[in-house]
PDB file of C-alpha atoms in Angstrom:
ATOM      1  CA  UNK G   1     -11.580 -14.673   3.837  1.00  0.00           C
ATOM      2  CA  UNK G   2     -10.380 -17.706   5.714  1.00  0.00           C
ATOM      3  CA  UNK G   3      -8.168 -16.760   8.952  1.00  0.00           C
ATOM      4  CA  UNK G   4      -8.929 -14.661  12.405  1.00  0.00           C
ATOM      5  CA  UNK G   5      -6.894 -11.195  11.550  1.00  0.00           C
ATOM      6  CA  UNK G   6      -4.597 -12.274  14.683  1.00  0.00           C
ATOM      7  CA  UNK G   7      -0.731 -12.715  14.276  1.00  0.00           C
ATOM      8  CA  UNK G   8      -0.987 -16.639  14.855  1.00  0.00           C
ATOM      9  CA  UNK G   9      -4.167 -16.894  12.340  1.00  0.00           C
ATOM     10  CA  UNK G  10      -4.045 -13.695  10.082  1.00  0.00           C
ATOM     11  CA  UNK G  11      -6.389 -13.339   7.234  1.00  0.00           C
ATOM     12  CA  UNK G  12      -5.390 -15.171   4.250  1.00  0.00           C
ATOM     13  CA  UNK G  13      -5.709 -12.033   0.983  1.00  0.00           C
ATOM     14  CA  UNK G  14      -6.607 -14.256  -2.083  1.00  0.00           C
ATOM     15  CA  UNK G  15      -8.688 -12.092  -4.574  1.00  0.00           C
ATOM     16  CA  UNK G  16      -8.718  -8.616  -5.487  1.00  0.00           C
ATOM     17  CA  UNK G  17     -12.486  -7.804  -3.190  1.00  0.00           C
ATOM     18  CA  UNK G  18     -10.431  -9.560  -0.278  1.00  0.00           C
ATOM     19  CA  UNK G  19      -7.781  -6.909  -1.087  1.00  0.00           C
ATOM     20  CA  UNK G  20      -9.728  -4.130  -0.684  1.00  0.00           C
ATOM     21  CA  UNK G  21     -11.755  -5.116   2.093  1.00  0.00           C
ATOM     22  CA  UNK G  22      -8.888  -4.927   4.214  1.00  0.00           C
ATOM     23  CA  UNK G  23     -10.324  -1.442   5.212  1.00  0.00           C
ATOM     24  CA  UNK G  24     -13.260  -3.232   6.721  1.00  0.00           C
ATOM     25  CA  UNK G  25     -10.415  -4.269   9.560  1.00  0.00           C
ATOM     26  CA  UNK G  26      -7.668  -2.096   9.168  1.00  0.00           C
ATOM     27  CA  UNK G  27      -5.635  -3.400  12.652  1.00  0.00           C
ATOM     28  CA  UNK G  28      -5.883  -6.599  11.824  1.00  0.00           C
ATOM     29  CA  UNK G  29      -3.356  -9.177  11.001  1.00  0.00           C
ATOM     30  CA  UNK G  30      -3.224 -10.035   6.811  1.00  0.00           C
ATOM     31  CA  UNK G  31      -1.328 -12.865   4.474  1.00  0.00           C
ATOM     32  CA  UNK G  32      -0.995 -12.686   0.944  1.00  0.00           C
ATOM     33  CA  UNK G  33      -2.295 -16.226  -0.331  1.00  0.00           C
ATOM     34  CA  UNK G  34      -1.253 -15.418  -3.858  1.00  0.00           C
ATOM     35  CA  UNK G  35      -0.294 -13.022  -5.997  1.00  0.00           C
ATOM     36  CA  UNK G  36      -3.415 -10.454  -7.183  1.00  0.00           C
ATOM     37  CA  UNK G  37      -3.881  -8.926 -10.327  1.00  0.00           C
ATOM     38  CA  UNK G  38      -5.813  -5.774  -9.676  1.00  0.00           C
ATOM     39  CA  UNK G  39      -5.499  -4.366 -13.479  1.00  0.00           C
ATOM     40  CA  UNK G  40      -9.383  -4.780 -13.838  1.00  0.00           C
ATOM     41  CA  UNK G  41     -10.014  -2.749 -10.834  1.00  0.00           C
ATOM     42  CA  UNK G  42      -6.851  -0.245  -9.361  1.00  0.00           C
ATOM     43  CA  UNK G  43      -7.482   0.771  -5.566  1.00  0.00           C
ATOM     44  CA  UNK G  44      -6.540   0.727  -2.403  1.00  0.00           C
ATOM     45  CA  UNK G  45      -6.678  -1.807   0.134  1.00  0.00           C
ATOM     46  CA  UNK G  46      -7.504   0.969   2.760  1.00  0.00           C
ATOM     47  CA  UNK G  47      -7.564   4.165   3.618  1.00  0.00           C
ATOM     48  CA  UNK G  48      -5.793   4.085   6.908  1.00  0.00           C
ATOM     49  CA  UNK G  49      -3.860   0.950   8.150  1.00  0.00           C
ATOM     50  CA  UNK G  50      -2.209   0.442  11.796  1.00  0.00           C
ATOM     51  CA  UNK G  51      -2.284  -3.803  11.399  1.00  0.00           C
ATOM     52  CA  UNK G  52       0.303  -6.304  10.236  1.00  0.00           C
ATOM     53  CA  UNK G  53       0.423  -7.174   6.045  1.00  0.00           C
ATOM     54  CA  UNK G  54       2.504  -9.941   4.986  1.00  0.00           C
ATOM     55  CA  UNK G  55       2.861 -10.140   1.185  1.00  0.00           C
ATOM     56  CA  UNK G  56       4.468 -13.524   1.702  1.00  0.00           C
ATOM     57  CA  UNK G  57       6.574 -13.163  -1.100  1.00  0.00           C
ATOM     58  CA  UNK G  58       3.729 -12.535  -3.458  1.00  0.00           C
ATOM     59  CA  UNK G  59       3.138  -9.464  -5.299  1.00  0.00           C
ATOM     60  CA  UNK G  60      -0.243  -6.736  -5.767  1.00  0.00           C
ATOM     61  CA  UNK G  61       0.148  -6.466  -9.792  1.00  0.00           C
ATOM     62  CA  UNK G  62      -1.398  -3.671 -11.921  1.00  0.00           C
ATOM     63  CA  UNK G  63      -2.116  -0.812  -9.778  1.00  0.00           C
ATOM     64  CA  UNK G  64      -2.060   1.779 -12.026  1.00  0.00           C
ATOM     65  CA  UNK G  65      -3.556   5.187 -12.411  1.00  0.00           C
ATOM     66  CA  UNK G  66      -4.997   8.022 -10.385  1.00  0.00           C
ATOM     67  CA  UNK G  67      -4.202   6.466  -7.027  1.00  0.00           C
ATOM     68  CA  UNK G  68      -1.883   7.817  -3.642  1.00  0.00           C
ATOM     69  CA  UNK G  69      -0.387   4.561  -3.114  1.00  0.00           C
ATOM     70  CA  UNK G  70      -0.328   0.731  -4.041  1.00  0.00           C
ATOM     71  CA  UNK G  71      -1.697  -0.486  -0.152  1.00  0.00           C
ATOM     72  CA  UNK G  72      -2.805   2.708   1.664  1.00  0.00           C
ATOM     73  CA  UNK G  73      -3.371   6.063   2.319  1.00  0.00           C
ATOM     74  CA  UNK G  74      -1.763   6.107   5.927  1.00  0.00           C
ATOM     75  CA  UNK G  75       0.279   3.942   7.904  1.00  0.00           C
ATOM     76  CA  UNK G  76      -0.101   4.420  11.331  1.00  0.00           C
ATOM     77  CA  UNK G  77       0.361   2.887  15.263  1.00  0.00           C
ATOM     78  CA  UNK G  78       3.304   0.246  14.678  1.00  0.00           C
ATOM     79  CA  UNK G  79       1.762  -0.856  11.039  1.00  0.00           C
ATOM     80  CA  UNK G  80       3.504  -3.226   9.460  1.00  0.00           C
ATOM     81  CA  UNK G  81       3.714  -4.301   5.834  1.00  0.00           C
ATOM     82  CA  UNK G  82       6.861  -6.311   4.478  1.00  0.00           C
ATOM     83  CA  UNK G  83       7.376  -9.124   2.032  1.00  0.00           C
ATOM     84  CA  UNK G  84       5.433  -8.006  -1.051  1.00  0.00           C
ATOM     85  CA  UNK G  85       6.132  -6.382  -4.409  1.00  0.00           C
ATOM     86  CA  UNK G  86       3.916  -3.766  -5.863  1.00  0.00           C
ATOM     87  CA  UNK G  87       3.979  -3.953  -9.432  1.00  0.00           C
ATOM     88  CA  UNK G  88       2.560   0.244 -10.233  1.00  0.00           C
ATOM     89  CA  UNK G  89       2.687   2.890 -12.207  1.00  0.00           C
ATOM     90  CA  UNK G  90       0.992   5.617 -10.173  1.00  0.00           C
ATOM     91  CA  UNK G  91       0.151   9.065 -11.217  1.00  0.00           C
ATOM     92  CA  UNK G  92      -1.714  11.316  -8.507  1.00  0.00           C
ATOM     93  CA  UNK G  93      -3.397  14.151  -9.604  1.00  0.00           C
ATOM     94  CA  UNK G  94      -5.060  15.009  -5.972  1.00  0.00           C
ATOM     95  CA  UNK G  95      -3.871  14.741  -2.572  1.00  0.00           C
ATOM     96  CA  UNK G  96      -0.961  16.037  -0.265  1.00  0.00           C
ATOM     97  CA  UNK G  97       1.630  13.015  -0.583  1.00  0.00           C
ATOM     98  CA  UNK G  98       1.950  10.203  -3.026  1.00  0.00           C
ATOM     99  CA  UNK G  99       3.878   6.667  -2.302  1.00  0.00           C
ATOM    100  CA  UNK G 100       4.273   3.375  -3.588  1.00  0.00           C
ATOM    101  CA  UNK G 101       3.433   1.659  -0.375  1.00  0.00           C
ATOM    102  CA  UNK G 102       1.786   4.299   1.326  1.00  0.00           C
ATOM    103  CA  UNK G 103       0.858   8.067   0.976  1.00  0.00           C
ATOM    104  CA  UNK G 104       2.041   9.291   4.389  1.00  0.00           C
ATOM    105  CA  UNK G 105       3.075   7.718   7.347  1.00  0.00           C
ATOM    106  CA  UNK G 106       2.266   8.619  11.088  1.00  0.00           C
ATOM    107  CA  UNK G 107       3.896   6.949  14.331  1.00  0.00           C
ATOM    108  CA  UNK G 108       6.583   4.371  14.519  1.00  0.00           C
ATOM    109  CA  UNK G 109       6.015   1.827  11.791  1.00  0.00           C
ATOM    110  CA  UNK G 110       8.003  -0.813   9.862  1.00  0.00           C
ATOM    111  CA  UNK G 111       8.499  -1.727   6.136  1.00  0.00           C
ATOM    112  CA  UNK G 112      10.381  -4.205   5.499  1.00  0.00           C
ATOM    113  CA  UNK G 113      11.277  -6.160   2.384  1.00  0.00           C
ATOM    114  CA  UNK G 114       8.893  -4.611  -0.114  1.00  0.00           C
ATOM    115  CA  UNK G 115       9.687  -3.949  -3.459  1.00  0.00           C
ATOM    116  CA  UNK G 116       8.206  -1.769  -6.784  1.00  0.00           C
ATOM    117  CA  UNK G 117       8.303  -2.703  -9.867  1.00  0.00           C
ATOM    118  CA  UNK G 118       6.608  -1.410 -13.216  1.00  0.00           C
ATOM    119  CA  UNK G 119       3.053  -2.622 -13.583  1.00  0.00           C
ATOM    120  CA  UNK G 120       3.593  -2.991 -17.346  1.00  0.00           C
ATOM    121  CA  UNK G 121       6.812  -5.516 -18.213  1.00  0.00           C
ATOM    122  CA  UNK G 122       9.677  -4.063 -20.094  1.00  0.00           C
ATOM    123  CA  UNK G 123       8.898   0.092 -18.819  1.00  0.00           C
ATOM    124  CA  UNK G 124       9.690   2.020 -15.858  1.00  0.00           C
ATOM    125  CA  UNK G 125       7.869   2.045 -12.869  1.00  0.00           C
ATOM    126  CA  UNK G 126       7.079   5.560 -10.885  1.00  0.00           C
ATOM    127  CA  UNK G 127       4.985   7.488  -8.915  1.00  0.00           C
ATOM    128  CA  UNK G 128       4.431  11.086  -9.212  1.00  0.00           C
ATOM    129  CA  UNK G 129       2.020  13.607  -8.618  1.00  0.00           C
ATOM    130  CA  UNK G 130       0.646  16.633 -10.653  1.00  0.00           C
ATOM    131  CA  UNK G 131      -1.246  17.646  -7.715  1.00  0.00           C
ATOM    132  CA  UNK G 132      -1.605  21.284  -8.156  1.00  0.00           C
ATOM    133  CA  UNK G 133      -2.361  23.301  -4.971  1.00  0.00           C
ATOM    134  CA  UNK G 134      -1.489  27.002  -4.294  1.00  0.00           C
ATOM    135  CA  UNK G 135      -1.140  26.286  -0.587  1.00  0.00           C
ATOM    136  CA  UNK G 136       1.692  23.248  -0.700  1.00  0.00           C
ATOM    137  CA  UNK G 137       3.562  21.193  -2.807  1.00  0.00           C
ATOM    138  CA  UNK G 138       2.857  17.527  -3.130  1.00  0.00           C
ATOM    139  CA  UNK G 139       5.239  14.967  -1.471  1.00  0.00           C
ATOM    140  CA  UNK G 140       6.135  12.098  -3.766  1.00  0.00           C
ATOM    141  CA  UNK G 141       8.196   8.855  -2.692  1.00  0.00           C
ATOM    142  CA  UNK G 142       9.018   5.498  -4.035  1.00  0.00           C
ATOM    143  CA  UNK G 143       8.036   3.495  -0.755  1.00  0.00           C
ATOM    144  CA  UNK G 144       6.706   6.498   1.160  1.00  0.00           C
ATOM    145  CA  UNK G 145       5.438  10.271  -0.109  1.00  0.00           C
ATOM    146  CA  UNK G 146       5.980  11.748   3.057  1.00  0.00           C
ATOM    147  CA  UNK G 147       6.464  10.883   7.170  1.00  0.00           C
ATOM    148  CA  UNK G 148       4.592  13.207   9.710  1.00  0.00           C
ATOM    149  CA  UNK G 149       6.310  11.973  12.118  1.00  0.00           C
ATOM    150  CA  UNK G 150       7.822   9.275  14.362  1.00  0.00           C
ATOM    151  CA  UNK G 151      10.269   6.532  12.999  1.00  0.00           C
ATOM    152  CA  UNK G 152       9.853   4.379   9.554  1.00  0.00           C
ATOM    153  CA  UNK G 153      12.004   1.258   9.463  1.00  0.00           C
ATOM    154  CA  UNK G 154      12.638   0.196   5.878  1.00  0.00           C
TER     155      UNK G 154
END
């Protein structure tokens, strides 16, 4: 991945294994390069994020499936993520919270200029969960399933 993970020289997110390796630095600064089709192989870019993601104006395309979120599990520490599309259609069957961009968030973090759209053209996007657990009940948002606590700006 070409790029130092710092704000002046983030690391430039061209192919789908760049995508996902994002967990291997998960404070780091990112830039989408291009859009990236991940039809072939749905997941997560990381588990738990607390860096900066620019999508650039470029979109993550078919994320589909048995997945919490489009990008993460958890946002966290000031993450950032703004300026991508997420092109889903998500459908959790484990797990406390489901999101588009992420699953839960903790601590003060921005999102910014992010949009979903369905990962097949011409149907509805969503994200839902038929998490069954006799202890809770799922959380399930668009953007966000569910915020722990501090502040989200959207």
């Amino acid at each position: 991945m070409q790029g130092l993970g710092t704000i002046d020289n983030p690391y430039i997110v061209t192919t789908p294994e760049e995508y996902k390796s994002i967990s291997q630095a998960p404070t780091a600064c990112y830039k989408l390069g291009n859009d990236i089709d991940m039809s072939s192989s749905p997941g997560l870019a990381c588990n738990i994020f607390a860096g900066i993601f620019d999508g650039n104006g470029h979109r993550i395309t078919g994320q589909t499936g048995n997945l919490q979120s489009a990008f993460c599990r958890s946002l966290t520490n000031g993450a950032v993520v703004k300026n991508v599309g997420f092109a889903l259609n998500l459908n959790c069957t484990t797990g406390r919270a489901t999101g588009g961009v992420a699953a839960e968030v903790s601590g003060d973090c921005t999102i910014q200029k992010v949009w979903i759209e369905p990962a097949i053209p011409g149907t509805i996007a969503y994200v839902r969960s038929t998490a069954s657990n006799p202890y809770y009940t799922p959380y399930v948002g668009g953007i966000v399933g569910r915020i722990t606590n501090g502040v989200v700006l959207i």
